[in-house]
Short mmCIF file of C-alpha atoms in Angstrom, two decimals:
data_model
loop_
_atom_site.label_atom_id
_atom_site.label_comp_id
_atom_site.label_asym_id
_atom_site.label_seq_id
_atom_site.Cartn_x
_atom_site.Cartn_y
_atom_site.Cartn_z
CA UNK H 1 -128.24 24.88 92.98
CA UNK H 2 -131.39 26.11 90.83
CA UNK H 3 -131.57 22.84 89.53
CA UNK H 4 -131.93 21.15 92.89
CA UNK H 5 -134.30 23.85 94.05
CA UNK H 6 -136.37 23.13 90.88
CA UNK H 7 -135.93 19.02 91.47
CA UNK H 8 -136.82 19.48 95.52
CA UNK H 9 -140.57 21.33 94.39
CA UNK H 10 -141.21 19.19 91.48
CA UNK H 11 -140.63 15.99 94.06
CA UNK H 12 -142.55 17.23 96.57
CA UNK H 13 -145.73 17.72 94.60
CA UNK H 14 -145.23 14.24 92.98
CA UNK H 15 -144.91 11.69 96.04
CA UNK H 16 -147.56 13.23 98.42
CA UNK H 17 -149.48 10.77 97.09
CA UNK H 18 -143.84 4.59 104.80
CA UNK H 19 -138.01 -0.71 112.25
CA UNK H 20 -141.30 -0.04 112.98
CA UNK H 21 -143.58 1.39 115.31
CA UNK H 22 -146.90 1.05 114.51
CA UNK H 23 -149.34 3.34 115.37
CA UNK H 24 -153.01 2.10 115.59
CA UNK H 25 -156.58 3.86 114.98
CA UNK H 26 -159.12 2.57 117.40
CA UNK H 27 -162.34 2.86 116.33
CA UNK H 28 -164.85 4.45 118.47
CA UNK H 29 -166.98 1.73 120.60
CA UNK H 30 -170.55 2.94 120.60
CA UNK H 31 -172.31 4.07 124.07
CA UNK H 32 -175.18 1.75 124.04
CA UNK H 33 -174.94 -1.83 122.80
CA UNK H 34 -177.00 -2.60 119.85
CA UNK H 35 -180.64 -3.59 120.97
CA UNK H 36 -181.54 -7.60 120.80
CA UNK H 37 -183.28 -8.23 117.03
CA UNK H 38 -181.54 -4.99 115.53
CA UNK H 39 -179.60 -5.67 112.79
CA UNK H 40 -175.26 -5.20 114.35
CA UNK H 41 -173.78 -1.66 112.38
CA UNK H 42 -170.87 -2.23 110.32
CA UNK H 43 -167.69 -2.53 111.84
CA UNK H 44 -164.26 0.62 111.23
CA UNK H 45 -161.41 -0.89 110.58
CA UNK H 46 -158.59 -0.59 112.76
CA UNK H 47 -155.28 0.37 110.91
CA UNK H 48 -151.58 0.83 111.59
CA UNK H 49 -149.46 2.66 110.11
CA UNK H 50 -145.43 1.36 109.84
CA UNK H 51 -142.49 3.03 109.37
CA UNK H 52 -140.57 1.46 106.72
CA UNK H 53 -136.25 3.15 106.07
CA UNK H 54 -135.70 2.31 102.20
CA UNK H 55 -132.08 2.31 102.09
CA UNK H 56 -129.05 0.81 99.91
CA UNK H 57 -125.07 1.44 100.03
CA UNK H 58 -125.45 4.75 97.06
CA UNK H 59 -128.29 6.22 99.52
CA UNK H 60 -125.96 6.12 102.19
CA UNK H 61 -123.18 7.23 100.71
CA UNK H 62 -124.91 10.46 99.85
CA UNK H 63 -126.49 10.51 102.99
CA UNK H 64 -130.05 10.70 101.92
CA UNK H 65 -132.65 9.30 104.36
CA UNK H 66 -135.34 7.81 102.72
CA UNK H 67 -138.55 6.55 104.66
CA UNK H 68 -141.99 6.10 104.35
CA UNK H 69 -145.78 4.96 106.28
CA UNK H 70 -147.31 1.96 105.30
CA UNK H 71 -150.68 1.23 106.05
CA UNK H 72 -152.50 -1.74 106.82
CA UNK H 73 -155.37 -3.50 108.41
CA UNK H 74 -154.98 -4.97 112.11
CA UNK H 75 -157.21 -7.95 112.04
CA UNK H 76 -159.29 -9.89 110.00
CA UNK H 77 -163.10 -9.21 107.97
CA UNK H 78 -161.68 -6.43 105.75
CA UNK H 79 -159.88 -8.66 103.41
CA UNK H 80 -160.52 -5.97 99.98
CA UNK H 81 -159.45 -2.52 102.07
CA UNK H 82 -156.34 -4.60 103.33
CA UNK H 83 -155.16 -5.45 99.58
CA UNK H 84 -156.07 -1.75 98.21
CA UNK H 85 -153.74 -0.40 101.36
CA UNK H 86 -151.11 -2.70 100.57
CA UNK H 87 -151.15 -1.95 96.63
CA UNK H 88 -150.89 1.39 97.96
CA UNK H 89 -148.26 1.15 99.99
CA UNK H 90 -146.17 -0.09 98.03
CA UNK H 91 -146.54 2.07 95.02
CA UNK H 92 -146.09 4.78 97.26
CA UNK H 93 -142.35 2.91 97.80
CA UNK H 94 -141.83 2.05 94.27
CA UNK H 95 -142.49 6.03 93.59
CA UNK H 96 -140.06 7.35 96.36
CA UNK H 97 -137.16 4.45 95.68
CA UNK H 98 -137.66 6.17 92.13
CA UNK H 99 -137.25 9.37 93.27
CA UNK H 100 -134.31 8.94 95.29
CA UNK H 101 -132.15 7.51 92.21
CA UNK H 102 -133.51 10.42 90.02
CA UNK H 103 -131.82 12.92 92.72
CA UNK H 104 -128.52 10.73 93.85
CA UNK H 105 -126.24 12.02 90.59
CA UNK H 106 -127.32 15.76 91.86
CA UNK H 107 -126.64 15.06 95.64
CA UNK H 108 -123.32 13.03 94.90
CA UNK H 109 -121.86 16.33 93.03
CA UNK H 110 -123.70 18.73 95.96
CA UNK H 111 -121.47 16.84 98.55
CA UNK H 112 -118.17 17.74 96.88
CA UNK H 113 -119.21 21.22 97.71
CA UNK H 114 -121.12 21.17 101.25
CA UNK H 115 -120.20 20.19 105.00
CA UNK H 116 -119.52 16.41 105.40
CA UNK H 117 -122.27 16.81 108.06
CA UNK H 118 -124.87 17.64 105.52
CA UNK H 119 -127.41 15.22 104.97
CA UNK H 120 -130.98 15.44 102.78
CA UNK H 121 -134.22 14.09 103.14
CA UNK H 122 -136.81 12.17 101.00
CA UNK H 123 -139.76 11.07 103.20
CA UNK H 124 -143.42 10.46 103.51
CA UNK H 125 -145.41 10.72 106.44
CA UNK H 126 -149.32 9.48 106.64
CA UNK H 127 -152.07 10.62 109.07
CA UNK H 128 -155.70 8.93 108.98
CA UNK H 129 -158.31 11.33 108.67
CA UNK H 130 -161.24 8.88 108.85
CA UNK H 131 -161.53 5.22 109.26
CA UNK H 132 -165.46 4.24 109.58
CA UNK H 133 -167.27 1.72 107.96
CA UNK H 134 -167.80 3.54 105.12
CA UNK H 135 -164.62 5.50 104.39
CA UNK H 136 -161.09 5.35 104.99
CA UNK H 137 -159.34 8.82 104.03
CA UNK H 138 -155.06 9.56 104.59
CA UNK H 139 -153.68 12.52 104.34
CA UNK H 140 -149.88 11.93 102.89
CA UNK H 141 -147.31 14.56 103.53
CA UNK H 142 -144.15 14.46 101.34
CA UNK H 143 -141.20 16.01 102.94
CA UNK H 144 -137.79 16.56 100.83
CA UNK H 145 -134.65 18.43 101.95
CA UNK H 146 -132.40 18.44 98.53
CA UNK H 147 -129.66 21.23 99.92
CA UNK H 148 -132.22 23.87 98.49
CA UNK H 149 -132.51 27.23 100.61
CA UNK H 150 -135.46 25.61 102.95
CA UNK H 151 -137.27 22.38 102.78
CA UNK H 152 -140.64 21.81 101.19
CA UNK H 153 -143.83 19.56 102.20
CA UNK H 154 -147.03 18.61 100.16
CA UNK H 155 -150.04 16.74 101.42
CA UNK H 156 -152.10 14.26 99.13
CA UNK H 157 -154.24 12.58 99.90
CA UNK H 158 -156.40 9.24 98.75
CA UNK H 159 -159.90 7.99 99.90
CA UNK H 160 -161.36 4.48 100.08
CA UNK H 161 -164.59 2.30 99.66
CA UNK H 162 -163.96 0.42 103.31
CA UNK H 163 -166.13 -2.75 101.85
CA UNK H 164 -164.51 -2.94 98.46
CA UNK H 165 -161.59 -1.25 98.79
CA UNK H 166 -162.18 1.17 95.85
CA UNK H 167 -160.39 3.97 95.54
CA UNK H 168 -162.45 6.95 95.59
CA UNK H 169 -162.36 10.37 93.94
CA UNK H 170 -164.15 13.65 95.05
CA UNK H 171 -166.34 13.17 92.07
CA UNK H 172 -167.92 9.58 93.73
CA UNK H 173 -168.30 11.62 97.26
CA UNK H 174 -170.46 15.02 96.36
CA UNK H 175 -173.40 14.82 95.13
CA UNK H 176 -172.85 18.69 93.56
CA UNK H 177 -169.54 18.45 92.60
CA UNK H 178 -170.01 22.13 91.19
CA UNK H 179 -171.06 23.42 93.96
CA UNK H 180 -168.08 21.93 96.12
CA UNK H 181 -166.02 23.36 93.60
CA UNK H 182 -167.71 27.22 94.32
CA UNK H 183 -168.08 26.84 97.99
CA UNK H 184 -164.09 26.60 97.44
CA UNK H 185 -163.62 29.50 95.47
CA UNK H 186 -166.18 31.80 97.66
CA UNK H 187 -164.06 30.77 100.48
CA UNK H 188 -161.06 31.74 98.83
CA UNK H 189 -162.52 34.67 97.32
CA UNK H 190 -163.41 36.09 101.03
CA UNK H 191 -159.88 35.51 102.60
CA UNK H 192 -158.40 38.63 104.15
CA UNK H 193 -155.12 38.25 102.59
CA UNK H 194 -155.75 37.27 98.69
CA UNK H 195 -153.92 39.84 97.48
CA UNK H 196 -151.14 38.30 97.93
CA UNK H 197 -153.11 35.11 95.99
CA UNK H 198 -150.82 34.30 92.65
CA UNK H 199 -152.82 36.45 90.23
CA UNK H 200 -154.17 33.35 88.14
CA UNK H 201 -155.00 31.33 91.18
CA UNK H 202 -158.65 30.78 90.60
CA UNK H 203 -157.38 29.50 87.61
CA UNK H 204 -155.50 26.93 89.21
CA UNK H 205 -158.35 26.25 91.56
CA UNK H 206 -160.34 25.80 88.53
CA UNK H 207 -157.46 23.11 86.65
CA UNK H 208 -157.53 21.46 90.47
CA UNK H 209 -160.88 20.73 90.30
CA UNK H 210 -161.21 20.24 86.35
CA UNK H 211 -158.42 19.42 84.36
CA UNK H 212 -155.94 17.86 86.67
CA UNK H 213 -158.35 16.49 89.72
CA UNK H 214 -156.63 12.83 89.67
CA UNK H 215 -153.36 14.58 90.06
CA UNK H 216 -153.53 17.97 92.11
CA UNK H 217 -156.89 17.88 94.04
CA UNK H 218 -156.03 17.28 97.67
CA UNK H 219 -159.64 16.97 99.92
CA UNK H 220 -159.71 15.46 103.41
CA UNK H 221 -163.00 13.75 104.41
CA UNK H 222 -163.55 13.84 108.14
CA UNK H 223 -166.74 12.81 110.16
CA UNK H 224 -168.51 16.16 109.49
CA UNK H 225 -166.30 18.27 107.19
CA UNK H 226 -164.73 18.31 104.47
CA UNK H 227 -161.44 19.94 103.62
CA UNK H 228 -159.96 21.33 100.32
CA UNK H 229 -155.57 21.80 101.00
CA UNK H 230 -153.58 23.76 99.09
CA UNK H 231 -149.77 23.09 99.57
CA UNK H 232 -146.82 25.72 99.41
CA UNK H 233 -146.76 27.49 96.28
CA UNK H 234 -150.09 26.63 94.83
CA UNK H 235 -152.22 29.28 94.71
CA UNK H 236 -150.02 31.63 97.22
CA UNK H 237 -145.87 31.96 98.17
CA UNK H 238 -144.45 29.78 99.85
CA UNK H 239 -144.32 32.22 103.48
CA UNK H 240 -148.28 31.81 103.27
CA UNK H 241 -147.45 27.88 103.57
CA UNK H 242 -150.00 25.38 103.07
CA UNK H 243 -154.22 26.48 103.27
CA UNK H 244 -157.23 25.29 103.60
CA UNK H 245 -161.01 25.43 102.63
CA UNK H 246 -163.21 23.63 105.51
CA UNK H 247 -166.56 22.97 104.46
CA UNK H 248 -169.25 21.12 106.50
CA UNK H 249 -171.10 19.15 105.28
CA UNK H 250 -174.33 20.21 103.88
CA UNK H 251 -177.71 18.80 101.79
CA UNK H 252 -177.08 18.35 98.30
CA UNK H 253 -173.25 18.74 98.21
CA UNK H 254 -172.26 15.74 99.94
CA UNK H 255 -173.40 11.74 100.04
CA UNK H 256 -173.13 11.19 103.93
CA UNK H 257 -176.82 12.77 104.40
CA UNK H 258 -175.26 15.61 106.99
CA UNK H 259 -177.40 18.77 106.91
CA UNK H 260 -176.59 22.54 107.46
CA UNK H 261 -176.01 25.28 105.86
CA UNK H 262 -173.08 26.13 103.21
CA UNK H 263 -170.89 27.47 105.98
CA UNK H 264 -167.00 27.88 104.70
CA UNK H 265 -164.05 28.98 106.54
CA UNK H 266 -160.01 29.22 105.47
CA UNK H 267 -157.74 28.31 108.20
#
């Protein structure tokens, strides 16, 4: 049992990284029609998301549900974002079709023990945070239910160049990456309950940002804000579940040119 407890976390924080409904994002027409002799703004993209069962006669017979969201582009004139999303995709199925053989020895011997109406979990679930002309940002939530004593979720997430299809990193984003970095800490710093903070999380804050960014940094890019998660067992126990740093955007700490002061909340 420890050793599917200790298989269910590790998962988790590896695949946050998809019949089909398909869920689109419309993007927001503008009020006013663009003047005659102005140059036409960029178009957003308009994505869908589809829900895609990976399943094969072993998954079944341990009765592990596997599923994931892929992404993709509905229409034509983003030709780079649509191949990124679709490289993307699918390494996001190649990763959780890995997963799910790595756990199907542990799950076969679990059901010799457990309730024939037992059945476990391996799924990810993707939300779109922003979809403009400039940026398209998901936020991935891996869910696994392995027989351990509760579930556990994660959220990723991944950011992309919507002419090139580049995929971007914090570091390409801010314009003071350091000061990101302590405008999360402050934030942290001030919460009423960080006492009950892991004693070395600024530590791990610190490896987040530093050391392991490509990895274990998780930041959401909205219109105006932009958010720093922390899944379960992170920097707090796993009753404090997932936080968050929100920080609007302000001059000198981020590219999109929003002003305001260095404002930071934890929700």
């Amino acid at each position: 049992m420890k050793r599917i407890f200790a298989l269910a976390l590790c998962l988790c924080m590896l695949l946050c990284a998809c019949t089909g409904t398909t869920t689109p994002n419309e993007p927001k027409q503008p009020d006013n029609p663009v003047p005659a002799g102005q140059p036409e703004q960029p178009k957003a993209p308009v994505l869908r998301t589809e829900r895609i069962i990976l399943t094969d006669e072993a998954m079944q017979a341990a009765r592990l549900n596997v599923e994931y969201d892929a992404v993709t582009v509905d229409g034509d004139g983003f030709d780079a974002l649509n191949r990124a999303l679709d490289a993307w995709s699918r390494s996001l199925a190649d990763d959780l079709s890995t997963a799910a053989k790595n756990v199907l020895p542990d799950l076969e011997e679990l059901n010799g023990v457990v309730s024939e109406d037992t059945s476990y979990a391996l799924e990810n679930s993707v939300a779109i945070v922003r979809a403009d002309a400039q940026y398209v940002c998901l936020a991935i939530t891996s869910y696994s239910s392995l027989g351990g004593v509760h579930p556990f979720t994660a959220t990723r997430s991944v950011c992309f160049d919507t002419q090139t299809g580049s995929q971007l990193q914090l570091r390409d984003i801010a314009k003071d990456y350091d000061a990101v970095y302590q405008a999360t800490q402050d934030a942290l710093a001030h919460y009423e309950d960080r006492e009950a903070f892991f004693e070395d999380y600024a530590g791990t804050v610190y490896d987040m940002f530093y050391t392991n960014e490509d990895d274990t940094l998780t930041w959401l890019l909205g219109e105006d804000t932009l958010t720093i998660v922390f899944s379960v067992y992170m920097i707090a126990p796993y009753a404090y579940g997932p936080l968050e740093v929100v920080l609007p955007f302000t001059d000198g700490t981020l590219s999109d040119g929003a002003s305001g002061s260095v404002v930071t909340t934890l929700d």
